């Protein structure tokens, strides 16, 4: 946003300079007489864009404080960075795209049930209570492990099944908790967000040029702001795991699951970092982040991820 405003101001300034400071003796030249009105219009246009962008940034940025008020985890402290006004505006805008008019109900709880997996012996699969024939009410024993995932992109489900095989092999009661199995407005938020970003990416690719570049700037930057946006989304998803006892260890194969667990106050959360490119949004603050390779491990350390919450597989 700041760069776009700067470009608009520079463009408008150059056009204004041509219009106002071109030597008057050149006015008789036909080319100059043609160019000067165009430069005047361009100056007004660029100035208008800069003004709209600046006002929009200030208005959206001013909403940031109220947006993060009441969050369980303070992301700004975790990344050791206070966001600029443009970064604040970006978080507010992307959060609005993600959740729309949905209001986070942080105390609501959705009752769960579980049934044996048809694919993995002894594995219990959770769902919303009353949605599956033959399921029983969810009552995880003290030694249980919950593997949380979301069936969307990047093989999160496959990794979750691999994690359950380890937990079952250790003799622990194991529950496969897919957030999309819990039919609810919160699960629909995840579905809608995935559709929105997929549609936006396709449109940006088809239109190309500045549109594709702008879309990439907004959505594909894995900086501190991406973590702020993801965590803010997780605050809206709390009812999906509210019914799970807080002492239960959570293994997350999607960052939303880990962030959601942290926001609810779970103390034993392991985030399986499945991406080998170090970016903030793949990290779950407050959880143990388990990475696959030494280069990713050291890059995350350099970014500022606490060493006592970073583990190398």
mmCIF file of C-alpha atoms in Angstrom:
data_model
loop_
_atom_site.group_PDB
_atom_site.id
_atom_site.type_symbol
_atom_site.label_atom_id
_atom_site.label_comp_id
_atom_site.label_asym_id
_atom_site.label_seq_id
_atom_site.Cartn_x
_atom_site.Cartn_y
_atom_site.Cartn_z
ATOM 1 C CA UNK A 1 0.000 0.000 0.000
ATOM 2 C CA UNK A 2 2.769 2.431 0.944
ATOM 3 C CA UNK A 3 4.589 1.664 -2.328
ATOM 4 C CA UNK A 4 1.418 2.162 -4.379
ATOM 5 C CA UNK A 5 0.785 5.534 -2.743
ATOM 6 C CA UNK A 6 4.400 6.535 -3.359
ATOM 7 C CA UNK A 7 4.176 5.593 -7.048
ATOM 8 C CA UNK A 8 0.933 7.507 -7.460
ATOM 9 C CA UNK A 9 2.428 10.589 -5.806
ATOM 10 C CA UNK A 10 5.574 10.400 -7.944
ATOM 11 C CA UNK A 11 3.564 9.948 -11.118
ATOM 12 C CA UNK A 12 1.253 12.803 -10.266
ATOM 13 C CA UNK A 13 4.205 15.006 -9.334
ATOM 14 C CA UNK A 14 5.972 14.400 -12.638
ATOM 15 C CA UNK A 15 2.806 15.097 -14.589
ATOM 16 C CA UNK A 16 2.165 18.270 -12.590
ATOM 17 C CA UNK A 17 5.752 19.401 -13.156
ATOM 18 C CA UNK A 18 5.356 19.058 -16.899
ATOM 19 C CA UNK A 19 2.074 20.962 -16.798
ATOM 20 C CA UNK A 20 3.049 23.834 -14.528
ATOM 21 C CA UNK A 21 6.755 24.267 -15.258
ATOM 22 C CA UNK A 22 7.005 23.751 -19.001
ATOM 23 C CA UNK A 23 8.413 27.005 -20.477
ATOM 24 C CA UNK A 24 5.547 29.247 -21.650
ATOM 25 C CA UNK A 25 7.291 29.905 -24.975
ATOM 26 C CA UNK A 26 6.709 26.257 -25.839
ATOM 27 C CA UNK A 27 2.930 26.719 -25.672
ATOM 28 C CA UNK A 28 2.868 27.463 -29.369
ATOM 29 C CA UNK A 29 4.168 23.985 -30.074
ATOM 30 C CA UNK A 30 1.328 21.664 -31.084
ATOM 31 C CA UNK A 31 2.793 18.705 -29.200
ATOM 32 C CA UNK A 32 3.102 20.717 -25.981
ATOM 33 C CA UNK A 33 -0.472 21.997 -26.336
ATOM 34 C CA UNK A 34 -1.596 18.363 -26.618
ATOM 35 C CA UNK A 35 0.537 16.978 -23.817
ATOM 36 C CA UNK A 36 -0.146 19.623 -21.150
ATOM 37 C CA UNK A 37 -3.898 18.899 -20.729
ATOM 38 C CA UNK A 38 -3.066 15.191 -20.539
ATOM 39 C CA UNK A 39 -0.480 15.869 -17.838
ATOM 40 C CA UNK A 40 -3.010 17.954 -15.932
ATOM 41 C CA UNK A 41 -5.511 15.113 -16.038
ATOM 42 C CA UNK A 42 -2.844 12.595 -15.070
ATOM 43 C CA UNK A 43 -1.814 14.747 -12.106
ATOM 44 C CA UNK A 44 -5.397 14.886 -10.885
ATOM 45 C CA UNK A 45 -5.865 11.147 -11.429
ATOM 46 C CA UNK A 46 -2.685 10.139 -9.592
ATOM 47 C CA UNK A 47 -3.380 12.605 -6.815
ATOM 48 C CA UNK A 48 -6.866 11.159 -6.422
ATOM 49 C CA UNK A 49 -5.536 7.614 -6.202
ATOM 50 C CA UNK A 50 -2.930 8.647 -3.654
ATOM 51 C CA UNK A 51 -5.540 10.449 -1.553
ATOM 52 C CA UNK A 52 -7.983 7.521 -1.642
ATOM 53 C CA UNK A 53 -5.221 5.040 -0.775
ATOM 54 C CA UNK A 54 -3.954 7.225 2.062
ATOM 55 C CA UNK A 55 -7.412 7.770 3.560
ATOM 56 C CA UNK A 56 -8.311 4.079 3.168
ATOM 57 C CA UNK A 57 -5.074 3.063 4.881
ATOM 58 C CA UNK A 58 -5.698 5.402 7.792
ATOM 59 C CA UNK A 59 -9.322 4.301 8.230
ATOM 60 C CA UNK A 60 -8.562 0.572 8.070
ATOM 61 C CA UNK A 61 -5.398 0.899 10.127
ATOM 62 C CA UNK A 62 -7.292 2.663 12.910
ATOM 63 C CA UNK A 63 -9.492 -0.462 13.298
ATOM 64 C CA UNK A 64 -6.534 -2.724 14.096
ATOM 65 C CA UNK A 65 -6.519 -2.113 17.850
ATOM 66 C CA UNK A 66 -10.151 -3.080 18.307
ATOM 67 C CA UNK A 67 -9.664 -6.097 16.014
ATOM 68 C CA UNK A 68 -6.944 -7.702 18.133
ATOM 69 C CA UNK A 69 -8.407 -6.644 21.473
ATOM 70 C CA UNK A 70 -9.208 -9.735 23.495
ATOM 71 C CA UNK A 71 -6.947 -12.082 21.532
ATOM 72 C CA UNK A 72 -5.452 -14.831 23.683
ATOM 73 C CA UNK A 73 -2.000 -14.518 22.125
ATOM 74 C CA UNK A 74 -0.220 -11.230 21.359
ATOM 75 C CA UNK A 75 1.262 -11.733 17.909
ATOM 76 C CA UNK A 76 2.980 -8.326 17.776
ATOM 77 C CA UNK A 77 5.014 -9.240 20.853
ATOM 78 C CA UNK A 78 5.804 -12.688 19.463
ATOM 79 C CA UNK A 79 7.270 -11.337 16.189
ATOM 80 C CA UNK A 80 8.970 -8.414 17.990
ATOM 81 C CA UNK A 81 7.415 -5.905 15.622
ATOM 82 C CA UNK A 82 4.811 -3.185 15.931
ATOM 83 C CA UNK A 83 2.973 -3.058 12.579
ATOM 84 C CA UNK A 84 3.019 0.074 10.457
ATOM 85 C CA UNK A 85 -0.255 1.763 9.548
ATOM 86 C CA UNK A 86 -0.181 0.051 6.145
ATOM 87 C CA UNK A 87 0.384 -3.354 7.768
ATOM 88 C CA UNK A 88 -2.493 -2.736 10.159
ATOM 89 C CA UNK A 89 -4.749 -1.820 7.259
ATOM 90 C CA UNK A 90 -3.756 -4.989 5.403
ATOM 91 C CA UNK A 91 -4.607 -7.184 8.411
ATOM 92 C CA UNK A 92 -8.017 -5.546 8.832
ATOM 93 C CA UNK A 93 -8.784 -5.833 5.104
ATOM 94 C CA UNK A 94 -7.746 -9.492 4.772
ATOM 95 C CA UNK A 95 -9.555 -10.415 7.976
ATOM 96 C CA UNK A 96 -12.702 -8.867 6.529
ATOM 97 C CA UNK A 97 -12.254 -10.921 3.359
ATOM 98 C CA UNK A 98 -11.735 -14.070 5.451
ATOM 99 C CA UNK A 99 -14.612 -13.790 7.917
ATOM 100 C CA UNK A 100 -17.019 -11.322 6.340
ATOM 101 C CA UNK A 101 -19.680 -10.317 8.852
ATOM 102 C CA UNK A 102 -19.071 -13.345 11.109
ATOM 103 C CA UNK A 103 -18.720 -12.395 14.771
ATOM 104 C CA UNK A 104 -16.359 -14.550 16.812
ATOM 105 C CA UNK A 105 -18.161 -16.400 19.601
ATOM 106 C CA UNK A 106 -15.209 -17.337 21.748
ATOM 107 C CA UNK A 107 -17.169 -19.093 24.467
ATOM 108 C CA UNK A 108 -19.456 -21.198 22.247
ATOM 109 C CA UNK A 109 -18.918 -24.956 22.231
ATOM 110 C CA UNK A 110 -20.023 -27.480 19.622
ATOM 111 C CA UNK A 111 -20.753 -30.946 21.029
ATOM 112 C CA UNK A 112 -18.703 -33.704 19.412
ATOM 113 C CA UNK A 113 -19.089 -37.421 18.804
ATOM 114 C CA UNK A 114 -16.679 -40.068 17.587
ATOM 115 C CA UNK A 115 -16.780 -43.354 15.703
ATOM 116 C CA UNK A 116 -14.181 -45.883 14.612
ATOM 117 C CA UNK A 117 -12.433 -45.065 11.358
ATOM 118 C CA UNK A 118 -13.410 -47.246 8.402
ATOM 119 C CA UNK A 119 -9.795 -47.032 7.186
ATOM 120 C CA UNK A 120 -7.552 -47.307 10.267
ATOM 121 C CA UNK A 121 -8.257 -49.892 12.993
ATOM 122 C CA UNK A 122 -8.696 -48.448 16.512
ATOM 123 C CA UNK A 123 -8.587 -44.839 15.249
ATOM 124 C CA UNK A 124 -11.534 -42.730 16.373
ATOM 125 C CA UNK A 125 -12.837 -40.025 14.015
ATOM 126 C CA UNK A 126 -14.650 -37.035 15.486
ATOM 127 C CA UNK A 127 -17.586 -35.132 14.023
ATOM 128 C CA UNK A 128 -20.391 -32.857 15.142
ATOM 129 C CA UNK A 129 -22.749 -34.613 17.554
ATOM 130 C CA UNK A 130 -25.747 -36.124 15.785
ATOM 131 C CA UNK A 131 -24.200 -36.091 12.317
ATOM 132 C CA UNK A 132 -23.095 -39.739 12.027
ATOM 133 C CA UNK A 133 -25.038 -42.963 12.585
ATOM 134 C CA UNK A 134 -23.509 -45.253 15.193
ATOM 135 C CA UNK A 135 -21.261 -42.607 16.738
ATOM 136 C CA UNK A 136 -21.022 -42.071 20.492
ATOM 137 C CA UNK A 137 -20.527 -38.909 22.522
ATOM 138 C CA UNK A 138 -16.941 -37.672 22.569
ATOM 139 C CA UNK A 139 -15.267 -38.434 25.901
ATOM 140 C CA UNK A 140 -11.509 -38.541 25.473
ATOM 141 C CA UNK A 141 -9.668 -40.391 28.259
ATOM 142 C CA UNK A 142 -6.806 -38.690 30.067
ATOM 143 C CA UNK A 143 -4.137 -40.490 27.983
ATOM 144 C CA UNK A 144 -5.724 -39.619 24.624
ATOM 145 C CA UNK A 145 -4.019 -37.789 21.753
ATOM 146 C CA UNK A 146 -5.908 -35.654 19.238
ATOM 147 C CA UNK A 147 -4.489 -35.205 15.737
ATOM 148 C CA UNK A 148 -6.070 -32.101 14.239
ATOM 149 C CA UNK A 149 -6.182 -31.341 10.528
ATOM 150 C CA UNK A 150 -8.137 -29.736 7.683
ATOM 151 C CA UNK A 151 -8.757 -31.531 4.403
ATOM 152 C CA UNK A 152 -7.482 -28.822 2.091
ATOM 153 C CA UNK A 153 -4.343 -28.658 -0.051
ATOM 154 C CA UNK A 154 -0.744 -29.671 0.663
ATOM 155 C CA UNK A 155 -1.585 -33.175 1.911
ATOM 156 C CA UNK A 156 -2.583 -32.176 5.449
ATOM 157 C CA UNK A 157 -4.825 -35.262 5.700
ATOM 158 C CA UNK A 158 -2.089 -37.682 4.639
ATOM 159 C CA UNK A 159 0.315 -36.267 7.205
ATOM 160 C CA UNK A 160 -2.397 -36.451 9.863
ATOM 161 C CA UNK A 161 -2.936 -40.147 9.160
ATOM 162 C CA UNK A 162 0.810 -40.720 9.460
ATOM 163 C CA UNK A 163 0.771 -38.986 12.860
ATOM 164 C CA UNK A 164 -2.146 -41.123 14.038
ATOM 165 C CA UNK A 165 -0.234 -44.291 13.130
ATOM 166 C CA UNK A 166 2.562 -43.173 15.459
ATOM 167 C CA UNK A 167 0.120 -42.385 18.290
ATOM 168 C CA UNK A 168 -1.720 -45.695 17.873
ATOM 169 C CA UNK A 169 1.614 -47.517 17.775
ATOM 170 C CA UNK A 170 2.434 -45.952 21.135
ATOM 171 C CA UNK A 171 -0.741 -47.484 22.537
ATOM 172 C CA UNK A 172 -2.531 -44.182 23.083
ATOM 173 C CA UNK A 173 -6.259 -43.652 22.373
ATOM 174 C CA UNK A 174 -6.121 -41.521 19.232
ATOM 175 C CA UNK A 175 -8.702 -39.179 17.722
ATOM 176 C CA UNK A 176 -8.662 -37.827 14.164
ATOM 177 C CA UNK A 177 -10.180 -34.339 14.368
ATOM 178 C CA UNK A 178 -10.839 -32.734 10.978
ATOM 179 C CA UNK A 179 -12.218 -29.233 11.535
ATOM 180 C CA UNK A 180 -14.406 -29.586 8.443
ATOM 181 C CA UNK A 181 -16.118 -32.625 10.006
ATOM 182 C CA UNK A 182 -17.698 -30.270 12.534
ATOM 183 C CA UNK A 183 -20.520 -28.876 10.423
ATOM 184 C CA UNK A 184 -20.947 -25.287 11.615
ATOM 185 C CA UNK A 185 -20.629 -21.627 10.568
ATOM 186 C CA UNK A 186 -16.994 -21.777 11.697
ATOM 187 C CA UNK A 187 -16.203 -24.736 9.433
ATOM 188 C CA UNK A 188 -17.961 -22.895 6.615
ATOM 189 C CA UNK A 189 -15.600 -19.958 7.184
ATOM 190 C CA UNK A 190 -12.670 -22.220 6.312
ATOM 191 C CA UNK A 191 -14.430 -23.535 3.198
ATOM 192 C CA UNK A 192 -15.384 -20.037 2.037
ATOM 193 C CA UNK A 193 -11.884 -18.682 2.655
ATOM 194 C CA UNK A 194 -10.349 -21.504 0.610
ATOM 195 C CA UNK A 195 -12.815 -20.862 -2.231
ATOM 196 C CA UNK A 196 -12.183 -17.107 -2.115
ATOM 197 C CA UNK A 197 -8.424 -17.424 -2.367
ATOM 198 C CA UNK A 198 -8.660 -20.086 -5.080
ATOM 199 C CA UNK A 199 -11.039 -17.898 -7.102
ATOM 200 C CA UNK A 200 -8.920 -14.801 -6.551
ATOM 201 C CA UNK A 201 -5.770 -16.621 -7.631
ATOM 202 C CA UNK A 202 -7.435 -17.886 -10.813
ATOM 203 C CA UNK A 203 -8.785 -14.449 -11.695
ATOM 204 C CA UNK A 204 -5.453 -12.775 -10.997
ATOM 205 C CA UNK A 205 -3.665 -15.313 -13.215
ATOM 206 C CA UNK A 206 -6.183 -14.847 -16.017
ATOM 207 C CA UNK A 207 -6.018 -11.032 -15.869
ATOM 208 C CA UNK A 208 -2.245 -11.002 -15.351
ATOM 209 C CA UNK A 209 -0.126 -7.858 -15.249
ATOM 210 C CA UNK A 210 -0.713 -5.385 -12.409
ATOM 211 C CA UNK A 211 -3.721 -7.337 -11.088
ATOM 212 C CA UNK A 212 -1.678 -10.518 -10.636
ATOM 213 C CA UNK A 213 1.148 -8.552 -9.063
ATOM 214 C CA UNK A 214 -1.216 -6.811 -6.631
ATOM 215 C CA UNK A 215 -2.865 -10.116 -5.661
ATOM 216 C CA UNK A 216 0.551 -11.622 -4.996
ATOM 217 C CA UNK A 217 1.551 -8.649 -2.849
ATOM 218 C CA UNK A 218 -1.616 -8.988 -0.764
ATOM 219 C CA UNK A 219 -1.764 -12.755 -0.299
ATOM 220 C CA UNK A 220 1.604 -14.413 -0.894
ATOM 221 C CA UNK A 221 3.906 -12.552 1.434
ATOM 222 C CA UNK A 222 4.880 -14.854 4.298
ATOM 223 C CA UNK A 223 5.941 -12.010 6.575
ATOM 224 C CA UNK A 224 4.766 -11.106 10.066
ATOM 225 C CA UNK A 225 1.470 -9.850 8.698
ATOM 226 C CA UNK A 226 0.600 -13.269 7.299
ATOM 227 C CA UNK A 227 0.861 -14.676 10.828
ATOM 228 C CA UNK A 228 -1.332 -11.873 12.177
ATOM 229 C CA UNK A 229 -4.002 -12.615 9.560
ATOM 230 C CA UNK A 230 -3.930 -16.380 10.119
ATOM 231 C CA UNK A 231 -4.076 -16.076 13.895
ATOM 232 C CA UNK A 232 -6.969 -13.619 13.698
ATOM 233 C CA UNK A 233 -8.861 -16.158 11.604
ATOM 234 C CA UNK A 234 -8.146 -18.854 14.214
ATOM 235 C CA UNK A 235 -9.795 -16.727 16.909
ATOM 236 C CA UNK A 236 -13.067 -17.179 14.973
ATOM 237 C CA UNK A 237 -12.756 -20.979 14.927
ATOM 238 C CA UNK A 238 -12.695 -21.641 18.681
ATOM 239 C CA UNK A 239 -16.063 -23.503 18.870
ATOM 240 C CA UNK A 240 -14.572 -26.259 16.663
ATOM 241 C CA UNK A 241 -12.291 -27.465 19.495
ATOM 242 C CA UNK A 242 -13.942 -26.014 22.568
ATOM 243 C CA UNK A 243 -15.299 -29.432 23.658
ATOM 244 C CA UNK A 244 -11.844 -31.077 23.850
ATOM 245 C CA UNK A 245 -10.260 -31.194 27.354
ATOM 246 C CA UNK A 246 -7.427 -28.669 27.635
ATOM 247 C CA UNK A 247 -5.007 -31.258 29.039
ATOM 248 C CA UNK A 248 -5.228 -33.324 25.827
ATOM 249 C CA UNK A 249 -2.085 -33.183 23.657
ATOM 250 C CA UNK A 250 -2.818 -31.751 20.200
ATOM 251 C CA UNK A 251 -0.794 -32.651 17.105
ATOM 252 C CA UNK A 252 -1.611 -30.130 14.370
ATOM 253 C CA UNK A 253 -0.998 -30.784 10.673
ATOM 254 C CA UNK A 254 -2.458 -27.425 9.671
ATOM 255 C CA UNK A 255 -1.425 -24.149 11.278
ATOM 256 C CA UNK A 256 -5.073 -23.140 11.841
ATOM 257 C CA UNK A 257 -5.509 -26.147 14.146
ATOM 258 C CA UNK A 258 -2.406 -25.252 16.142
ATOM 259 C CA UNK A 259 -3.318 -21.559 16.406
ATOM 260 C CA UNK A 260 -6.859 -22.477 17.386
ATOM 261 C CA UNK A 261 -5.572 -24.792 20.124
ATOM 262 C CA UNK A 262 -3.232 -22.093 21.447
ATOM 263 C CA UNK A 263 -6.029 -19.507 21.448
ATOM 264 C CA UNK A 264 -8.129 -21.905 23.554
ATOM 265 C CA UNK A 265 -5.341 -22.388 26.090
ATOM 266 C CA UNK A 266 -4.149 -25.921 25.272
ATOM 267 C CA UNK A 267 -0.741 -26.399 26.873
ATOM 268 C CA UNK A 268 0.575 -29.367 24.873
ATOM 269 C CA UNK A 269 0.421 -28.411 21.191
ATOM 270 C CA UNK A 270 2.805 -29.709 18.518
ATOM 271 C CA UNK A 271 2.666 -28.028 15.123
ATOM 272 C CA UNK A 272 4.056 -30.175 12.304
ATOM 273 C CA UNK A 273 5.705 -27.620 10.018
ATOM 274 C CA UNK A 274 5.140 -29.262 6.648
ATOM 275 C CA UNK A 275 6.614 -26.468 4.525
ATOM 276 C CA UNK A 276 10.390 -26.344 4.071
ATOM 277 C CA UNK A 277 10.410 -22.630 3.239
ATOM 278 C CA UNK A 278 10.650 -20.555 6.407
ATOM 279 C CA UNK A 279 7.734 -18.123 6.652
ATOM 280 C CA UNK A 280 5.877 -16.684 9.603
ATOM 281 C CA UNK A 281 2.458 -18.101 8.785
ATOM 282 C CA UNK A 282 3.649 -21.727 9.039
ATOM 283 C CA UNK A 283 4.640 -21.125 12.674
ATOM 284 C CA UNK A 284 2.218 -21.533 15.584
ATOM 285 C CA UNK A 285 3.066 -19.159 18.445
ATOM 286 C CA UNK A 286 2.920 -20.867 21.817
ATOM 287 C CA UNK A 287 3.207 -24.368 20.316
ATOM 288 C CA UNK A 288 6.177 -26.637 19.761
ATOM 289 C CA UNK A 289 7.017 -26.238 16.086
ATOM 290 C CA UNK A 290 8.519 -29.437 14.679
ATOM 291 C CA UNK A 291 10.469 -28.904 11.442
ATOM 292 C CA UNK A 292 11.915 -31.415 8.989
ATOM 293 C CA UNK A 293 15.324 -30.047 8.063
ATOM 294 C CA UNK A 294 18.237 -28.145 9.610
ATOM 295 C CA UNK A 295 18.111 -25.268 7.094
ATOM 296 C CA UNK A 296 14.460 -24.570 7.884
ATOM 297 C CA UNK A 297 15.210 -24.877 11.590
ATOM 298 C CA UNK A 298 18.019 -22.305 11.468
ATOM 299 C CA UNK A 299 16.078 -19.946 9.194
ATOM 300 C CA UNK A 300 13.165 -19.932 11.634
ATOM 301 C CA UNK A 301 15.593 -19.252 14.479
ATOM 302 C CA UNK A 302 17.008 -16.293 12.551
ATOM 303 C CA UNK A 303 13.477 -14.998 11.997
ATOM 304 C CA UNK A 304 13.008 -14.904 15.764
ATOM 305 C CA UNK A 305 11.041 -18.056 16.566
ATOM 306 C CA UNK A 306 11.912 -18.914 20.208
ATOM 307 C CA UNK A 307 14.481 -21.720 20.394
ATOM 308 C CA UNK A 308 12.625 -23.430 23.247
ATOM 309 C CA UNK A 309 9.562 -23.810 20.972
ATOM 310 C CA UNK A 310 11.398 -25.061 17.887
ATOM 311 C CA UNK A 311 12.264 -28.736 17.413
ATOM 312 C CA UNK A 312 14.142 -30.560 14.642
ATOM 313 C CA UNK A 313 12.795 -33.951 13.597
#
